[in-house]
CSV table of C-alpha atoms in Angstrom, one decimal:
chain,number,residue,atom,x,y,z
A,1,MET,CA,-21.5,188.6,225.2
A,2,SER,CA,-20.8,191.2,228.2
A,3,PHE,CA,-21.2,190.7,231.6
A,4,ALA,CA,-23.7,193.7,232.3
A,5,ARG,CA,-26.3,191.9,229.6
A,6,PHE,CA,-25.3,188.4,231.2
A,7,VAL,CA,-26.8,189.5,234.6
A,8,LEU,CA,-29.4,191.8,232.2
A,9,GLU,CA,-30.5,188.1,231.1
A,10,LYS,CA,-30.8,186.3,234.1
A,11,LEU,CA,-32.1,189.2,236.7
A,12,PRO,CA,-35.6,188.8,234.9
A,13,GLN,CA,-36.9,191.0,237.2
A,14,LEU,CA,-34.0,193.2,237.5
A,15,ALA,CA,-35.4,194.7,234.1
A,16,GLU,CA,-38.7,194.9,235.3
A,17,ARG,CA,-37.8,197.4,238.0
A,18,LEU,CA,-35.0,199.3,235.6
A,19,GLY,CA,-38.9,199.9,233.7
A,20,ARG,CA,-40.2,201.1,236.2
A,21,ASN,CA,-37.8,203.6,237.0
A,22,ASP,CA,-36.2,206.9,234.8
A,23,VAL,CA,-33.0,205.2,233.7
A,24,THR,CA,-34.3,205.3,230.2
A,25,ASP,CA,-34.9,209.6,231.1
A,26,TRP,CA,-31.7,209.2,232.4
A,27,LEU,CA,-29.3,207.4,230.0
A,28,ALA,CA,-31.0,210.0,227.1
A,29,ALA,CA,-29.5,212.4,228.9
A,30,GLN,CA,-26.0,210.6,229.0
A,31,ASP,CA,-23.1,211.8,226.5
A,32,SER,CA,-23.2,209.4,224.5
A,33,VAL,CA,-20.5,208.5,220.7
A,34,GLU,CA,-21.5,206.2,217.7
A,35,VAL,CA,-18.4,203.3,217.7
A,36,ASP,CA,-18.1,201.4,214.8
A,37,GLY,CA,-21.6,201.4,214.2
A,38,GLN,CA,-22.8,201.4,217.8
A,39,TRP,CA,-23.7,203.7,220.8
A,40,MET,CA,-21.3,203.8,223.2
A,41,TRP,CA,-22.2,206.0,226.6
A,42,ILE,CA,-19.2,208.7,228.2
A,43,SER,CA,-18.6,207.3,231.6
A,44,GLY,CA,-16.5,208.7,234.6
A,45,GLY,CA,-15.3,211.4,231.9
A,46,ASP,CA,-12.7,207.8,230.0
A,47,ARG,CA,-14.6,205.0,229.8
A,48,LEU,CA,-17.2,203.7,227.0
A,49,LEU,CA,-20.1,201.7,228.5
A,50,ASP,CA,-22.9,200.3,226.0
A,51,GLU,CA,-26.3,200.1,227.3
A,52,ALA,CA,-26.4,197.4,229.4
A,53,GLU,CA,-23.2,198.4,231.3
A,54,MET,CA,-24.5,201.7,231.6
A,55,LYS,CA,-28.3,200.2,233.0
A,56,LEU,CA,-26.2,198.3,235.3
A,57,ASP,CA,-24.9,200.1,237.2
A,58,TRP,CA,-27.4,203.1,237.6
A,59,ALA,CA,-29.0,200.3,239.6
A,60,ARG,CA,-26.4,199.3,241.5
A,61,ALA,CA,-26.0,202.3,242.3
A,62,ARG,CA,-29.6,202.9,243.4
A,63,GLY,CA,-29.7,200.0,245.5
A,64,LEU,CA,-31.7,198.0,242.5
A,65,VAL,CA,-30.2,194.9,242.0
A,66,ASP,CA,-28.9,193.1,245.4
A,67,GLU,CA,-24.5,192.8,245.6
A,68,ALA,CA,-25.0,188.8,246.0
A,69,ALA,CA,-27.0,188.1,243.4
A,70,ILE,CA,-24.5,190.0,241.0
A,71,ARG,CA,-21.5,187.9,242.8
A,72,ARG,CA,-23.4,184.9,241.8
A,73,LEU,CA,-23.5,185.7,238.4
A,74,GLN,CA,-19.7,186.0,238.4
A,75,GLY,CA,-19.2,182.9,239.0
A,76,GLU,CA,-21.5,181.6,236.5
A,77,TYR,CA,-19.9,184.0,233.5
A,78,ARG,CA,-19.2,182.8,230.8
A,79,SER,CA,-17.9,185.6,228.0
A,80,ASP,CA,-18.1,184.5,224.4
A,81,ASP,CA,-16.2,187.8,223.3
A,82,SER,CA,-13.7,186.7,221.1
A,83,ASP,CA,-12.1,190.1,220.4
A,84,THR,CA,-10.6,190.1,223.6
A,85,VAL,CA,-7.1,189.5,224.0
A,86,ALA,CA,-4.7,189.7,226.8
A,87,ILE,CA,-1.5,191.6,226.7
A,88,ASP,CA,0.4,191.9,229.0
A,89,VAL,CA,2.0,195.1,230.3
A,90,ASP,CA,5.2,195.5,232.9
C-alpha cells in the first residue's frame, strides 16, 4: 500500500473533504496513462502518480490536510510493497 493510500485510509475526514471539493473534476482534467493495467497520472512533467498520490498532493496544495498529521502517519507507515527494490547509485 502506498503512503498516500495509507493516509487517505487513516484520515477519513480528509476523504470527506475531498468528496466535498472538486478533486474528481480536477483529476479527470490531468494527463494520465495506463501502465500495466493501472491508470497513472503525470505530475510535474516526469512523475507518475496513482490516484491516491494525486489526491493527497491536491489536498496538501490546498491546505485540506494537516501537515502534523502527515508527519505523525509517516512514523506509523510500513510499506508492504514487495515490488520495491533498493539499489545503490554511485
